[in-house]
Short mmCIF file of C-alpha atoms in Angstrom, two decimals:
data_model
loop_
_atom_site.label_atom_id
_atom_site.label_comp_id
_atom_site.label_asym_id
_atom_site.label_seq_id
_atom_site.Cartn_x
_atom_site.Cartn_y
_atom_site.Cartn_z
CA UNK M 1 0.00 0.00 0.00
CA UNK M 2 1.37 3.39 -1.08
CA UNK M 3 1.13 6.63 0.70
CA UNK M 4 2.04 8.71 -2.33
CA UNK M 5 3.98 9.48 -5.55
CA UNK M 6 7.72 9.96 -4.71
CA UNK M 7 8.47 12.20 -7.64
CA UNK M 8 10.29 15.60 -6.71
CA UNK M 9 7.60 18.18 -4.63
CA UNK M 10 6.68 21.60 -6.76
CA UNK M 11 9.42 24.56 -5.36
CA UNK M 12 7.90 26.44 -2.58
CA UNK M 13 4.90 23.97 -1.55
CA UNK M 14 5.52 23.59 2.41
CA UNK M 15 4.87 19.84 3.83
CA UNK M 16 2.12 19.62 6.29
CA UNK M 17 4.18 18.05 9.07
CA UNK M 18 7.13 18.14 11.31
CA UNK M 19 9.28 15.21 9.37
CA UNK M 20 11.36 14.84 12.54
CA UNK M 21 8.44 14.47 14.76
CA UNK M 22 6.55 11.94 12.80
CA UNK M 23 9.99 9.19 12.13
CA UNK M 24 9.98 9.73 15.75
CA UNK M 25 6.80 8.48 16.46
CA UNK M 26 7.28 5.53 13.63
CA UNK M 27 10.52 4.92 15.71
CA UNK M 28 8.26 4.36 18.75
CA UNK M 29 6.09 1.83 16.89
CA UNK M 30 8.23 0.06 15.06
CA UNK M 31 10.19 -0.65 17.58
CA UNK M 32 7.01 -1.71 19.97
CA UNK M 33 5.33 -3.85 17.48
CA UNK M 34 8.41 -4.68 14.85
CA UNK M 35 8.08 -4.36 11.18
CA UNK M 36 6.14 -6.73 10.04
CA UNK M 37 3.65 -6.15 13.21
CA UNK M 38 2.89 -2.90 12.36
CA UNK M 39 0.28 -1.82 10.15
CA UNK M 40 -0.24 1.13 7.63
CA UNK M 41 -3.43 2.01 9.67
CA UNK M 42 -1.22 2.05 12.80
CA UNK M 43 1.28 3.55 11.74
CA UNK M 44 -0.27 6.74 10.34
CA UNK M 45 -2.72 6.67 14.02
CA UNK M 46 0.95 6.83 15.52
CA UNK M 47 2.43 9.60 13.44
CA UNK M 48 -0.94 11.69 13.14
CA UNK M 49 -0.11 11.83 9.53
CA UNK M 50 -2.67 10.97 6.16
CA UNK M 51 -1.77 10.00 2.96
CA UNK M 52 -2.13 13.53 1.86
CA UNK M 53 0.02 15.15 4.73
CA UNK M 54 2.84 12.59 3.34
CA UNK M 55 2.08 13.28 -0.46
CA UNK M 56 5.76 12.51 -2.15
CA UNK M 57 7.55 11.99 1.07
CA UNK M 58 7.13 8.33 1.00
CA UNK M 59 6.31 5.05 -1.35
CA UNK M 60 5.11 2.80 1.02
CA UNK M 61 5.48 1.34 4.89
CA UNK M 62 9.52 -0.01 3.86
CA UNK M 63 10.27 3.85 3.18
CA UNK M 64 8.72 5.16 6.56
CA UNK M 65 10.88 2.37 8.26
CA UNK M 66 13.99 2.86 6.43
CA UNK M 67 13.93 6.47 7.46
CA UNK M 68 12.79 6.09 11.10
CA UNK M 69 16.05 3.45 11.23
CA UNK M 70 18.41 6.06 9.91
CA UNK M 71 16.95 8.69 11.88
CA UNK M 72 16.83 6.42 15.11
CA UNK M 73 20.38 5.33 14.71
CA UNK M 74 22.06 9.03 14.00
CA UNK M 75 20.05 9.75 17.68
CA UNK M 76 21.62 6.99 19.17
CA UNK M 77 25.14 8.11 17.86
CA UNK M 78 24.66 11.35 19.26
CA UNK M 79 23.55 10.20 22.54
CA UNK M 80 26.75 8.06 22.88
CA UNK M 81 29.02 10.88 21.27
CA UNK M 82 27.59 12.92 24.45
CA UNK M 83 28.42 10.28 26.61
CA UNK M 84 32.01 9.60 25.11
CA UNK M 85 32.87 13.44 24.94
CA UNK M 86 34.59 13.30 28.85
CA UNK M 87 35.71 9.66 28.94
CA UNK M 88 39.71 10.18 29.01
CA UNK M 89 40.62 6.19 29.09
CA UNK M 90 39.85 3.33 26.84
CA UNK M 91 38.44 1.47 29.64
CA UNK M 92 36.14 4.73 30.33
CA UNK M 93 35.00 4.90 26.74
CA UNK M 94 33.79 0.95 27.16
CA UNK M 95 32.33 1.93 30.39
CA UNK M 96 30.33 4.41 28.88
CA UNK M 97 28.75 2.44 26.45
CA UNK M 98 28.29 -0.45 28.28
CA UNK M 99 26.38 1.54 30.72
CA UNK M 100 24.55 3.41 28.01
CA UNK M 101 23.13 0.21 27.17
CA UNK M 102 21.96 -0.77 29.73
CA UNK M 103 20.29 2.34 30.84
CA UNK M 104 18.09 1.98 27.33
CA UNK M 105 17.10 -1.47 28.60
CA UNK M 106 15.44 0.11 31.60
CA UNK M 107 12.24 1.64 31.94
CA UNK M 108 9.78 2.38 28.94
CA UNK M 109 12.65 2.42 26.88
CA UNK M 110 13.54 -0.79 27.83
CA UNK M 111 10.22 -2.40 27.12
CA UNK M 112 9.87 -0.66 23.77
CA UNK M 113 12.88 -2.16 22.75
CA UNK M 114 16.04 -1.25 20.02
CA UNK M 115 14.83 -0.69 16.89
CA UNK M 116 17.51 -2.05 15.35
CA UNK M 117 17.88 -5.26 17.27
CA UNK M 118 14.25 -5.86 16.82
CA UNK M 119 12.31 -4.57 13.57
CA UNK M 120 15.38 -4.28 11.51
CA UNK M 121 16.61 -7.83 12.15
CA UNK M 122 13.51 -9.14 10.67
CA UNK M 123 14.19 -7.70 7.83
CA UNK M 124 17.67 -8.66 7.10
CA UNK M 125 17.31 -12.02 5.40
CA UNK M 126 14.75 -10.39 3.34
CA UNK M 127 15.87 -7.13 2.15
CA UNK M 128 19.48 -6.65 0.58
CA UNK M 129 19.75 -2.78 1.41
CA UNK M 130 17.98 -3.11 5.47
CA UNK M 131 20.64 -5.62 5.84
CA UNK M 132 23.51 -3.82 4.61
CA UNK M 133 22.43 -1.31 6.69
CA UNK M 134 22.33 -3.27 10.04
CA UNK M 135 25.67 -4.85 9.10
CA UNK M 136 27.55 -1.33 8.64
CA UNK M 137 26.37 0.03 11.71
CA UNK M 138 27.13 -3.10 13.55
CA UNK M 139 30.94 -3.82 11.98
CA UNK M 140 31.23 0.36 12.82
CA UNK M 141 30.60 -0.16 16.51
CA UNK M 142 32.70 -3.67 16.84
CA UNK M 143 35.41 -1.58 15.12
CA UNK M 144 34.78 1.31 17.43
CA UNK M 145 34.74 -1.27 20.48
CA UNK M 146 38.35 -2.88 19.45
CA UNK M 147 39.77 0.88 19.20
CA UNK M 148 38.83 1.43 22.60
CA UNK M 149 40.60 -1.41 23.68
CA UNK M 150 43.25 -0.48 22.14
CA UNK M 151 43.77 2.73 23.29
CA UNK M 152 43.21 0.87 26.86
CA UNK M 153 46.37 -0.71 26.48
CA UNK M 154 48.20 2.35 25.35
CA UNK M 155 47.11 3.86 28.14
CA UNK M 156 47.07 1.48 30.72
CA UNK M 157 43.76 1.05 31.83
CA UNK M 158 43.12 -2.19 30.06
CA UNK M 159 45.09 -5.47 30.14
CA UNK M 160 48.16 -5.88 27.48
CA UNK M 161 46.86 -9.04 27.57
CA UNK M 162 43.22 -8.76 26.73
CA UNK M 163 42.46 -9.58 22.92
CA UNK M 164 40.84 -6.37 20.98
CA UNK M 165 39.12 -8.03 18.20
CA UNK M 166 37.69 -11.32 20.23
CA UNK M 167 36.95 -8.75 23.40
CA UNK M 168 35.42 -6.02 21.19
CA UNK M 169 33.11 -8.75 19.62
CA UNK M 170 32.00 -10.17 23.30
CA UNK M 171 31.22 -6.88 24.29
CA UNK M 172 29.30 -5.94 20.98
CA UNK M 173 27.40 -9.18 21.87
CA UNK M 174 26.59 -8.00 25.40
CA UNK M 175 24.82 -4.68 24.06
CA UNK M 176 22.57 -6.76 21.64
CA UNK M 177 21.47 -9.26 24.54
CA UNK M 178 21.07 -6.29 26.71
CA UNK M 179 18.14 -4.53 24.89
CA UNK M 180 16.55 -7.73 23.92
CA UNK M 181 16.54 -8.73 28.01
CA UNK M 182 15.19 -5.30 28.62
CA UNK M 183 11.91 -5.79 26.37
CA UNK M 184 10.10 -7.91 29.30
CA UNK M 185 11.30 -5.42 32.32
CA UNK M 186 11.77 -8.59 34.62
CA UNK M 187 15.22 -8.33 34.74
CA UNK M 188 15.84 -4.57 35.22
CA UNK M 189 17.15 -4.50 38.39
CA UNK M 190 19.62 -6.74 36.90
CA UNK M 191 20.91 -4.36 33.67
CA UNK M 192 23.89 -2.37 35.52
CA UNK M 193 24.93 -4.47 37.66
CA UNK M 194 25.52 -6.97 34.35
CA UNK M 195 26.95 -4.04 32.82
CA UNK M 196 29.77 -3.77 35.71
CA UNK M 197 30.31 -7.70 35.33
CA UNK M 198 30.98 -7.97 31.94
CA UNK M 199 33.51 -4.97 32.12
CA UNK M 200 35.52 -6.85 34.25
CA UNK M 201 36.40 -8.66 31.55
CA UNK M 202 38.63 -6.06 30.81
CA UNK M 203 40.68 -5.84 34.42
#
């Protein structure tokens, strides 16, 4: 089902709606109900939006979710810039977005869930561009992970010993289970105190 034409918009005709404020409220959606459990109907009760008020911005439901999934993960990456910006060590830097994990597995964030562990991973053995997607931004934080390590044992704050790419990959796997524990909210008492056990994988 189509919401519109996607050929260019006439100069000077405003949209109808805050574009920012509606891939939020897809994000929220999506990432409740998945891809595949979220309907058209839904999806435009979430976003307040008609087919009109989204003439040419979109084809379908696929283009709504491939922009809410860009959208959601440049937020993230801001969020954990913010969080990196005072972190002088490499063991810090970990720390921080261990612990930024976590925290989104708490609360109503928590039981909403990642959009990109959940919705987008359905999609991955079924669309060639959703999965090159998830697999950049995935190898991009591994790679981040095994810097930070790195500069751990230039610094001294991490083990000589402790292996960057096998540690880096352990850890990436510890954020993924971490927002897929938090969709229930039975374990949240549980997040940051498994956040300070698996860092000591680093001592």
């Amino acid at each position: 089902m189509n919401f519109g034409s996607t050929s260019p918009r006439p100069v000077g005709r405003p949209r109808e709606f805050d574009m920012n404020r509606a891939l939020d409220a897809a994000i929220r959606i999506f990432s409740e109900k998945g891809y595949h459990g979220t309907s058209i109907a839904e999806l435009k009760a979430e976003t307040g939006l008609t087919a009109g008020s989204i003439y040419k911005a979109f084809r379908d439901k696929r283009d709504v979710f491939v922009a809410a999934y860009d959208r959601y993960k440049q937020i993230r990456a801001d969020l954990l810039d913010q969080a990196l910006s005072s972190a002088s060590t490499g063991r810090e830097k970990i720390a921080r977005v261990v612990n930024s994990y976590a925290m989104s597995a708490c609360g109503e964030t928590g039981r909403r869930g990642c959009l990109a562990i959940g919705a987008a991973v359905e999609l991955v053995l079924s669309d060639a561009e959703i999965a090159d997607r998830v697999g950049e931004h995935n190898r991009k934080l591994v790679t981040r992970l095994e810097g930070f390590i790195r500069d751990g044992h230039v610094d001294g704050s991490i083990r000589k010993d402790v292996d960057p790419a096998g540690t880096a990959l352990a850890l990436f796997s510890y954020l993924q289970g971490v927002r897929i524990a938090g969709k229930t909210g039975e374990l949240e008492n549980h997040m940051l105190p498994s956040a300070e056990a698996v860092l000591r994988i680093l001592d």
